[in-house]
Amino acid sequence: MNQELWNQIHNKDLLKEVSNGKEVTWVNENLEITEKALSKINLTMKDIDDAEARLARFAPFILKVFPETAPENGLIESPLTEIEKMKTKLENEFTTTIPGRLFLKQDSHLAISGSVKARGGIYEVLKHAEDLAIEHGMIKETDDYSVFASEKFKEFFSKFKIQVGSTGNLGMSIGIMSAVLGFHVIVHMSADAKQWKKDLLRKRGAEVIEYNDDYSKAVEVGRKDSDADPTSYFVDDENSVTLFLGYAVAAKRLKAQFEAQGIVIDGEHPLFVYIPCGVGGAPGGVAFGLKQFFGNHVHVFFLEPTQAPCMLVGMASGLQNKVSVQDFGLSGQTHADGLAVGRASGFVGGVMTHLLSGILTLEDYHIYDLMRDIVNSEDIFLEPSACASFWGPIQLMKESATKAYIENMGLAQKMPNAIHVPWATGGNLVPKEIREEYMHTHLK
Ligand SMILES: *Cc1c(COP(=O)(O)O)cnc(C)c1O
């Protein structure tokens, strides 16, 4: 990194550790009272409500083409499950305490694409389809949207393209949903994307273009190709407000799940949520929603691999997307394929500036160990990237930075009432042979 850039950087000591590939815990010194932080962001509760209403309009269509969504009446939603055995396992294995209760938000088990991307990715495709249909006088918002499953609509959408650059899971959500609607969908996939994901997408009717390069390259080429074609729409993972709002709806649904399970979140019962972060859209959107619904009572931490901590270097340095992990001498390569991103979204970093509590990084070998822990304790399979989420509750009461955070926020006495939610971001579509392979992967 050049001297001029280095001179502008905050948190130099911490970022030196990051450069050395060390695991770190960063607490956000710019965190503000939620009301104040939200007043600086030009997205509101109304935008989340609008996204939620759109998903509700599409529920009859989703129900028709994906009958597995019947238990949720065509909504794509995941279970919230208490994981007491995992809590005990983590406390013993890592000699830590997790005060209060530990729950898992199982986006790994979301219908259609088995990952958190089924929220944002599918939402953006649906919104684009609705925009086109309304623009061409094919539908009104008050109509029954199950007509989106008709041959007439498929024929109509076949004249349009949707393109996206992806490390895997976003491509799956966009690819599967676009193909079902009849779009010509092209997924530009980075080198780290898993072969089984490419195979599955092709089987579902998506066109897959492979790159011998990282995520940024796949996005760059995808965007250029799409921009050159007036019938093509590009899903922009780095800057899309639509994706972001699709993710944010999760918070409203989580609130309802807490209420249904009789769980109170308030000044005496703090909520801690831990979300693995790649480019930032999914964790950022969920975090934004959580702050809207739970305000100062929710504390959101992101998790990143030590070799690809793009949001950490952007936010802790204060330079956001002006810096990449490569600027800090890191490879950007990680076994956590959903998190293999070198440069974070500037849009998301900006929104998170005063809302996010902090970011923790972990070495890759943990994610396989933690994956075995959740399989062995609760019989729940998650993909390795998703298991980074457990690093939050493990470290919270161990690291001096997070312990100081708890003191400073006046939470010490309230911790026995805490609710912890690691956000399990993916896993359900991982084929059996690959699960076996992961189960036998030991990096240390
Ligand atoms: C995409 C993804 C994430 C992170 O989402 P971003 O929007 O890239 O930050 C985390 N876990 C899994 C499994 C993912 O697929």
Coordinates of C-alpha atoms and ligand atoms in Angstrom, one line a residue:
M1 CA 0.0 0.0 0.0
N2 CA 1.3 3.4 -0.8
Q3 CA 2.3 5.8 2.0
E4 CA -0.4 8.3 1.1
L5 CA -3.1 5.8 1.6
W6 CA -1.5 4.4 4.7
N7 CA -1.4 7.9 6.2
Q8 CA -5.2 8.2 6.0
I9 CA -5.9 4.9 7.7
H10 CA -7.5 4.5 11.2
N11 CA -6.9 1.6 13.5
K12 CA -3.3 1.0 12.2
D13 CA -2.3 -1.4 15.0
L14 CA -5.3 -3.6 14.5
L15 CA -4.8 -3.5 10.7
K16 CA -1.2 -4.6 11.1
E17 CA -2.4 -7.7 12.9
V18 CA -4.9 -8.2 10.0
S19 CA -2.1 -7.9 7.5
N20 CA -0.2 -10.6 9.3
G21 CA -3.1 -12.9 8.9
K22 CA -4.0 -12.9 12.6
E23 CA -7.5 -13.4 14.0
V24 CA -8.8 -10.1 15.4
T25 CA -11.8 -8.6 17.1
W26 CA -12.8 -5.1 16.1
V27 CA -15.4 -3.1 17.9
N28 CA -16.8 -0.2 15.9
E29 CA -15.8 3.1 17.5
N30 CA -18.4 4.8 15.3
L31 CA -21.4 3.0 16.6
E32 CA -24.2 5.4 17.5
I33 CA -27.6 5.4 19.1
T34 CA -29.8 3.6 16.6
E35 CA -32.2 6.5 16.0
K36 CA -29.4 8.9 15.3
A37 CA -27.6 6.4 13.0
L38 CA -30.8 5.6 11.1
S39 CA -31.6 9.3 10.6
K40 CA -28.5 9.5 8.4
I41 CA -29.6 6.7 6.0
N42 CA -32.1 7.4 3.3
L43 CA -33.7 4.0 3.5
T44 CA -36.5 3.5 6.0
M45 CA -39.0 1.0 7.5
K46 CA -41.4 2.0 4.7
D47 CA -38.9 0.5 2.2
I48 CA -38.8 -2.8 4.1
D49 CA -42.6 -2.9 4.3
D50 CA -42.8 -2.3 0.5
A51 CA -40.4 -5.2 -0.1
E52 CA -42.4 -7.4 2.3
A53 CA -45.7 -6.5 0.5
R54 CA -44.1 -7.4 -2.9
L55 CA -43.0 -10.8 -1.6
A56 CA -46.6 -11.3 -0.3
R57 CA -48.0 -10.5 -3.8
F58 CA -45.7 -13.1 -5.3
A59 CA -46.6 -15.8 -2.7
P60 CA -49.3 -17.4 -4.8
F61 CA -46.8 -17.8 -7.7
I62 CA -44.0 -19.1 -5.4
L63 CA -46.4 -21.6 -3.9
K64 CA -47.4 -22.8 -7.4
V65 CA -43.8 -23.3 -8.8
F66 CA -42.1 -24.3 -5.5
P67 CA -44.7 -26.4 -3.7
E68 CA -42.1 -27.0 -0.9
T69 CA -43.0 -23.5 0.3
A70 CA -46.6 -24.7 1.2
P71 CA -45.9 -24.7 5.0
E72 CA -45.2 -20.9 4.7
N73 CA -47.9 -20.3 2.2
G74 CA -45.5 -19.3 -0.5
L75 CA -43.2 -17.2 1.6
I76 CA -39.6 -18.2 1.7
E77 CA -38.7 -18.3 5.4
S78 CA -36.4 -20.3 7.6
P79 CA -36.8 -21.9 11.1
L80 CA -35.4 -20.3 14.3
T81 CA -34.2 -23.2 16.4
E82 CA -32.7 -23.2 19.9
I83 CA -29.5 -25.2 19.9
E84 CA -28.7 -26.0 23.5
K85 CA -26.5 -29.0 22.8
M86 CA -24.4 -26.9 20.5
K87 CA -24.1 -24.2 23.2
T88 CA -22.8 -26.8 25.6
K89 CA -20.4 -28.2 23.0
L90 CA -19.0 -24.8 22.2
E91 CA -18.6 -23.8 25.8
N92 CA -16.6 -27.0 26.5
E93 CA -14.6 -27.1 23.4
F94 CA -13.5 -23.4 23.4
T95 CA -13.5 -22.9 27.3
T96 CA -15.9 -20.0 27.0
T97 CA -19.3 -19.1 28.3
I98 CA -22.3 -18.1 26.2
P99 CA -24.6 -16.4 28.8
G100 CA -28.3 -16.7 28.0
R101 CA -29.8 -18.7 25.2
L102 CA -28.3 -19.8 21.8
F103 CA -30.6 -20.0 18.7
L104 CA -29.8 -20.7 15.1
K105 CA -31.4 -18.8 12.2
Q106 CA -31.5 -21.5 9.6
D107 CA -31.3 -19.7 6.3
S108 CA -29.3 -22.8 5.3
H109 CA -32.8 -24.3 5.0
L110 CA -34.5 -21.6 3.0
A111 CA -36.6 -23.0 0.2
I112 CA -35.5 -22.9 -3.4
S113 CA -31.7 -22.2 -3.0
G114 CA -30.8 -23.2 0.5
S115 CA -29.0 -20.0 1.4
V116 CA -29.5 -16.5 2.6
K117 CA -29.4 -15.5 -1.1
A118 CA -32.9 -16.8 -1.4
R119 CA -33.9 -13.6 0.3
G120 CA -32.2 -10.8 -1.6
G121 CA -31.5 -12.6 -4.9
I122 CA -34.9 -14.0 -5.4
Y123 CA -36.5 -10.7 -4.3
E124 CA -34.6 -8.8 -6.9
V125 CA -35.6 -11.1 -9.7
L126 CA -39.2 -10.9 -8.7
K127 CA -39.1 -7.1 -8.5
H128 CA -37.6 -6.9 -12.0
A129 CA -40.2 -9.4 -13.3
E130 CA -43.0 -7.3 -11.8
D131 CA -41.6 -4.0 -13.1
L132 CA -41.4 -5.5 -16.7
A133 CA -44.9 -7.0 -16.4
I134 CA -46.4 -3.7 -15.1
E135 CA -44.6 -1.7 -17.7
H136 CA -46.0 -3.9 -20.5
G137 CA -49.5 -3.8 -19.1
M138 CA -49.5 -7.5 -18.3
I139 CA -50.4 -7.2 -14.6
K140 CA -51.7 -4.9 -11.9
E141 CA -50.6 -5.1 -8.3
T142 CA -54.0 -6.2 -7.2
D143 CA -54.1 -9.2 -9.6
D144 CA -53.4 -12.8 -8.6
Y145 CA -49.7 -13.3 -9.3
S146 CA -49.9 -17.0 -9.9
V147 CA -50.3 -16.0 -13.6
F148 CA -46.5 -15.5 -13.5
A149 CA -46.3 -19.3 -13.8
S150 CA -48.2 -19.3 -17.1
E151 CA -46.8 -20.0 -20.6
K152 CA -47.8 -16.5 -21.7
F153 CA -45.6 -14.9 -19.0
K154 CA -42.7 -17.3 -19.7
E155 CA -42.9 -16.6 -23.4
F156 CA -42.8 -12.8 -22.5
F157 CA -39.8 -13.1 -20.2
S158 CA -37.8 -15.2 -22.7
K159 CA -37.2 -12.0 -24.6
F160 CA -35.3 -10.6 -21.6
K161 CA -32.0 -11.4 -20.0
I162 CA -30.8 -11.3 -16.4
Q163 CA -27.1 -11.5 -15.6
V164 CA -25.1 -11.7 -12.3
G165 CA -21.6 -12.2 -11.1
S166 CA -21.2 -14.7 -8.3
T167 CA -19.0 -16.8 -6.0
G168 CA -21.9 -19.3 -6.0
N169 CA -24.9 -18.9 -3.9
L170 CA -26.2 -15.6 -5.3
G171 CA -25.9 -17.1 -8.8
M172 CA -27.9 -20.0 -7.6
S173 CA -30.8 -17.9 -6.3
I174 CA -30.8 -15.6 -9.3
G175 CA -30.3 -18.4 -11.8
I176 CA -33.0 -20.7 -10.4
M177 CA -35.7 -18.1 -10.0
S178 CA -34.9 -16.3 -13.4
A179 CA -35.0 -19.6 -15.3
V180 CA -38.3 -20.6 -13.7
L181 CA -39.8 -17.3 -14.8
G182 CA -38.6 -17.9 -18.3
F183 CA -35.7 -15.4 -18.5
H184 CA -32.5 -16.0 -20.4
V185 CA -30.2 -16.0 -17.3
I186 CA -26.4 -15.8 -17.5
V187 CA -24.4 -16.4 -14.3
H188 CA -20.8 -15.2 -14.4
M189 CA -18.9 -17.4 -11.9
S190 CA -15.6 -16.8 -10.3
A191 CA -12.8 -19.5 -10.0
D192 CA -13.7 -20.2 -6.4
A193 CA -17.3 -21.2 -7.2
K194 CA -17.9 -24.9 -6.5
Q195 CA -18.3 -27.2 -9.5
W196 CA -21.6 -28.7 -8.1
K197 CA -23.1 -25.2 -8.1
K198 CA -22.3 -24.7 -11.8
D199 CA -23.7 -28.2 -12.6
L200 CA -26.9 -27.6 -10.7
L201 CA -27.4 -24.2 -12.4
R202 CA -26.9 -25.6 -15.9
K203 CA -29.4 -28.4 -15.1
R204 CA -32.0 -25.8 -14.1
G205 CA -31.6 -24.0 -17.4
A206 CA -29.2 -21.2 -16.6
E207 CA -26.2 -20.3 -18.8
V208 CA -22.9 -20.4 -16.7
I209 CA -19.8 -18.6 -17.8
E210 CA -16.7 -19.5 -15.9
Y211 CA -13.7 -17.3 -15.1
N212 CA -10.2 -18.2 -14.1
D213 CA -10.3 -15.2 -11.8
D214 CA -11.9 -13.8 -8.7
Y215 CA -15.3 -12.5 -7.9
S216 CA -14.5 -8.9 -8.9
K217 CA -13.6 -10.0 -12.4
A218 CA -16.7 -12.1 -12.9
V219 CA -18.8 -9.1 -11.8
E220 CA -16.9 -6.7 -14.1
V221 CA -17.3 -8.7 -17.2
G222 CA -20.9 -9.6 -16.4
R223 CA -21.8 -5.9 -15.9
K224 CA -20.1 -4.9 -19.1
D225 CA -21.9 -7.6 -21.2
S226 CA -25.2 -6.7 -19.6
D227 CA -24.8 -2.9 -20.0
A228 CA -24.1 -3.4 -23.7
D229 CA -27.5 -5.2 -24.2
P230 CA -30.7 -3.2 -23.8
T231 CA -32.8 -6.3 -23.1
S232 CA -30.5 -7.3 -20.2
Y233 CA -30.7 -6.5 -16.5
F234 CA -27.7 -6.8 -14.3
V235 CA -28.0 -7.8 -10.6
D236 CA -25.4 -5.7 -8.9
D237 CA -24.3 -7.4 -5.7
E238 CA -22.1 -4.5 -4.7
N239 CA -24.6 -1.7 -5.1
S240 CA -28.1 -3.0 -5.3
V241 CA -30.6 -1.4 -2.9
T242 CA -33.2 -3.9 -4.1
L243 CA -31.1 -6.9 -2.9
F244 CA -30.4 -5.2 0.3
L245 CA -34.1 -4.6 1.1
G246 CA -34.9 -8.2 0.2
Y247 CA -32.5 -9.3 2.9
A248 CA -33.8 -6.7 5.4
V249 CA -37.3 -8.3 5.4
A250 CA -35.7 -11.1 7.4
A251 CA -35.7 -8.9 10.5
K252 CA -39.4 -8.4 10.4
R253 CA -39.9 -12.2 10.1
L254 CA -37.5 -12.8 12.9
K255 CA -39.4 -10.4 15.1
A256 CA -42.6 -12.4 14.5
Q257 CA -40.7 -15.7 15.2
F258 CA -39.5 -14.4 18.6
E259 CA -43.0 -13.3 19.4
A260 CA -44.4 -16.7 18.5
Q261 CA -41.9 -18.4 20.7
G262 CA -42.5 -16.1 23.6
I263 CA -39.0 -14.6 23.5
V264 CA -38.7 -11.0 24.6
I265 CA -36.1 -8.6 23.2
D266 CA -35.9 -5.3 25.2
G267 CA -33.7 -3.3 27.4
E268 CA -33.3 -6.2 29.8
H269 CA -33.0 -8.9 27.2
P270 CA -30.3 -8.0 24.7
L271 CA -30.1 -9.6 21.3
F272 CA -26.7 -10.6 19.7
V273 CA -26.7 -11.5 16.1
Y274 CA -23.6 -12.9 14.3
I275 CA -23.6 -12.9 10.4
P276 CA -20.8 -14.1 8.0
C277 CA -19.9 -11.4 5.6
G278 CA -18.7 -11.5 2.0
V279 CA -19.3 -8.4 -0.1
G280 CA -21.8 -7.2 2.6
G281 CA -25.2 -7.2 1.0
A282 CA -26.7 -10.1 2.9
P283 CA -25.3 -9.3 6.3
G284 CA -25.8 -5.6 5.8
G285 CA -29.4 -5.9 4.7
V286 CA -30.2 -8.2 7.6
A287 CA -28.4 -5.9 10.1
F288 CA -30.2 -2.8 8.8
G289 CA -33.5 -4.5 9.2
L290 CA -32.6 -5.7 12.7
K291 CA -31.7 -2.2 13.8
Q292 CA -35.0 -0.9 12.4
F293 CA -37.0 -3.5 14.4
F294 CA -34.9 -3.9 17.6
G295 CA -33.0 -0.6 17.7
N296 CA -30.5 -0.3 20.5
H297 CA -31.4 -3.7 21.9
V298 CA -29.7 -5.6 19.1
H299 CA -26.0 -5.9 18.7
V300 CA -24.8 -7.1 15.3
F301 CA -21.4 -8.5 14.6
F302 CA -20.0 -9.7 11.3
L303 CA -17.6 -12.6 10.8
E304 CA -14.9 -12.8 8.1
P305 CA -12.0 -15.1 7.2
T306 CA -8.5 -13.9 8.1
Q307 CA -7.5 -14.0 4.4
A308 CA -10.6 -12.1 3.1
P309 CA -11.7 -9.6 5.7
C310 CA -12.9 -7.0 3.2
M311 CA -15.6 -5.3 5.3
L312 CA -13.2 -5.1 8.2
V313 CA -10.4 -3.4 6.3
G314 CA -12.9 -1.0 4.7
M315 CA -14.7 -0.1 7.9
A316 CA -11.8 -0.2 10.4
S317 CA -9.6 1.8 8.1
G318 CA -12.3 4.3 7.4
L319 CA -11.6 4.1 3.7
Q320 CA -14.5 1.7 2.8
N321 CA -14.2 0.3 -0.8
K322 CA -11.1 2.4 -1.6
V323 CA -9.1 -0.5 0.0
S324 CA -9.1 -4.2 -0.7
V325 CA -7.7 -7.1 1.3
Q326 CA -4.9 -7.4 -1.3
D327 CA -3.8 -3.8 -0.3
F328 CA -3.1 -5.3 3.1
G329 CA -1.0 -8.2 1.7
L330 CA -3.8 -10.8 2.0
S331 CA -4.7 -13.3 -0.6
G332 CA -8.4 -13.1 -0.5
Q333 CA -8.5 -16.8 -0.8
T334 CA -10.5 -18.9 1.7
H335 CA -12.3 -22.2 2.1
A336 CA -15.3 -20.1 3.0
D337 CA -16.3 -19.7 -0.6
G338 CA -19.4 -17.6 0.2
L339 CA -17.0 -15.1 1.8
A340 CA -14.2 -15.0 -0.7
V341 CA -14.4 -11.3 -1.5
G342 CA -11.5 -8.9 -1.7
R343 CA -13.3 -5.6 -1.7
A344 CA -16.5 -4.9 0.2
S345 CA -19.5 -3.0 -1.0
G346 CA -19.0 0.8 -0.5
F347 CA -22.8 1.2 -0.3
V348 CA -23.2 -1.3 2.5
G349 CA -20.1 -0.2 4.4
G350 CA -21.6 3.3 4.4
V351 CA -24.9 2.2 5.7
M352 CA -23.2 0.1 8.4
T353 CA -20.9 2.9 9.6
H354 CA -22.9 3.8 12.7
L355 CA -25.0 0.7 13.0
L356 CA -22.6 -2.3 13.2
S357 CA -21.2 -3.3 16.6
G358 CA -18.1 -5.0 15.2
I359 CA -16.3 -7.6 13.1
L360 CA -14.4 -10.7 14.1
T361 CA -12.1 -12.7 11.9
L362 CA -11.3 -16.4 12.1
E363 CA -8.9 -18.9 10.5
D364 CA -10.3 -21.3 7.9
Y365 CA -9.7 -24.4 9.9
H366 CA -12.3 -23.5 12.5
I367 CA -15.2 -23.5 10.0
Y368 CA -14.8 -27.3 9.3
D369 CA -14.5 -28.0 13.0
L370 CA -17.6 -26.0 13.8
M371 CA -19.4 -27.7 10.9
R372 CA -18.7 -31.0 12.5
D373 CA -19.8 -29.6 15.9
I374 CA -23.2 -28.6 14.7
V375 CA -23.7 -31.9 12.8
N376 CA -22.7 -33.9 15.8
S377 CA -24.6 -32.0 18.4
E378 CA -27.8 -31.0 16.6
D379 CA -27.8 -33.1 13.4
I380 CA -28.0 -29.9 11.3
F381 CA -25.8 -29.6 8.3
L382 CA -24.5 -26.1 7.4
E383 CA -21.9 -25.2 4.7
P384 CA -18.5 -24.2 6.0
S385 CA -19.0 -20.5 5.3
A386 CA -22.1 -20.4 7.4
C387 CA -20.3 -21.9 10.4
A388 CA -18.2 -18.8 10.7
S389 CA -21.2 -17.4 12.5
F390 CA -20.5 -19.5 15.6
W391 CA -17.2 -17.6 16.1
G392 CA -19.2 -14.7 17.4
P393 CA -20.8 -16.4 20.5
I394 CA -17.5 -18.2 21.1
Q395 CA -15.4 -15.1 21.3
L396 CA -17.9 -12.6 22.8
M397 CA -17.0 -13.2 26.4
K398 CA -13.4 -14.1 25.7
E399 CA -12.0 -11.2 23.8
S400 CA -11.0 -8.0 25.6
A401 CA -12.6 -5.8 22.9
T402 CA -16.0 -7.4 23.1
K403 CA -15.9 -7.7 26.9
A404 CA -15.2 -3.9 27.1
Y405 CA -18.1 -3.4 24.6
I406 CA -20.4 -5.2 27.0
E407 CA -19.3 -3.1 30.0
N408 CA -19.5 0.1 28.1
M409 CA -23.0 -0.6 26.8
G410 CA -24.1 -1.4 30.4
L411 CA -24.9 -5.0 29.4
A412 CA -22.9 -6.9 32.0
Q413 CA -25.8 -7.6 34.4
K414 CA -28.1 -8.4 31.6
M415 CA -26.1 -11.1 29.9
P416 CA -27.8 -14.0 31.7
N417 CA -31.0 -12.8 29.7
A418 CA -29.2 -12.5 26.4
I419 CA -30.4 -14.1 23.2
H420 CA -27.6 -15.1 20.7
V421 CA -28.4 -15.8 17.1
P422 CA -25.7 -17.0 14.7
W423 CA -27.1 -16.6 11.2
A424 CA -26.6 -19.9 9.4
T425 CA -26.3 -18.5 5.8
G426 CA -26.3 -21.7 3.7
G427 CA -26.0 -25.4 3.3
N428 CA -29.1 -27.3 2.3
L429 CA -28.3 -27.7 -1.4
V430 CA -24.8 -29.1 -0.8
P431 CA -24.8 -32.6 -2.4
K432 CA -24.2 -35.7 -0.2
E433 CA -20.8 -36.5 -1.6
I434 CA -19.6 -32.9 -0.9
R435 CA -20.9 -33.0 2.6
E436 CA -18.9 -36.2 3.2
E437 CA -15.8 -34.5 1.8
Y438 CA -16.3 -31.5 4.1
M439 CA -16.8 -33.8 7.1
H440 CA -13.4 -35.2 6.5
T441 CA -11.6 -32.0 5.8
H442 CA -9.1 -31.0 8.6
L443 CA -7.0 -28.0 7.9
K444 CA -5.2 -28.2 11.3
Ligands
LIG1 C1 -23.2 -14.8 0.2 C2 -23.0 -15.5 1.5 C3 -22.6 -14.8 2.6 C4 -22.4 -13.4 2.7 O1 -23.2 -12.5 2.0 P1 -22.6 -11.2 1.2 O2 -23.8 -10.5 0.7 O3 -21.7 -11.7 0.1 O4 -21.9 -10.5 2.3 C5 -22.4 -15.6 3.7 N1 -22.6 -16.9 3.8 C6 -23.0 -17.6 2.7 C7 -23.2 -19.1 2.7 C8 -23.2 -16.9 1.5 O5 -23.6 -17.6 0.4

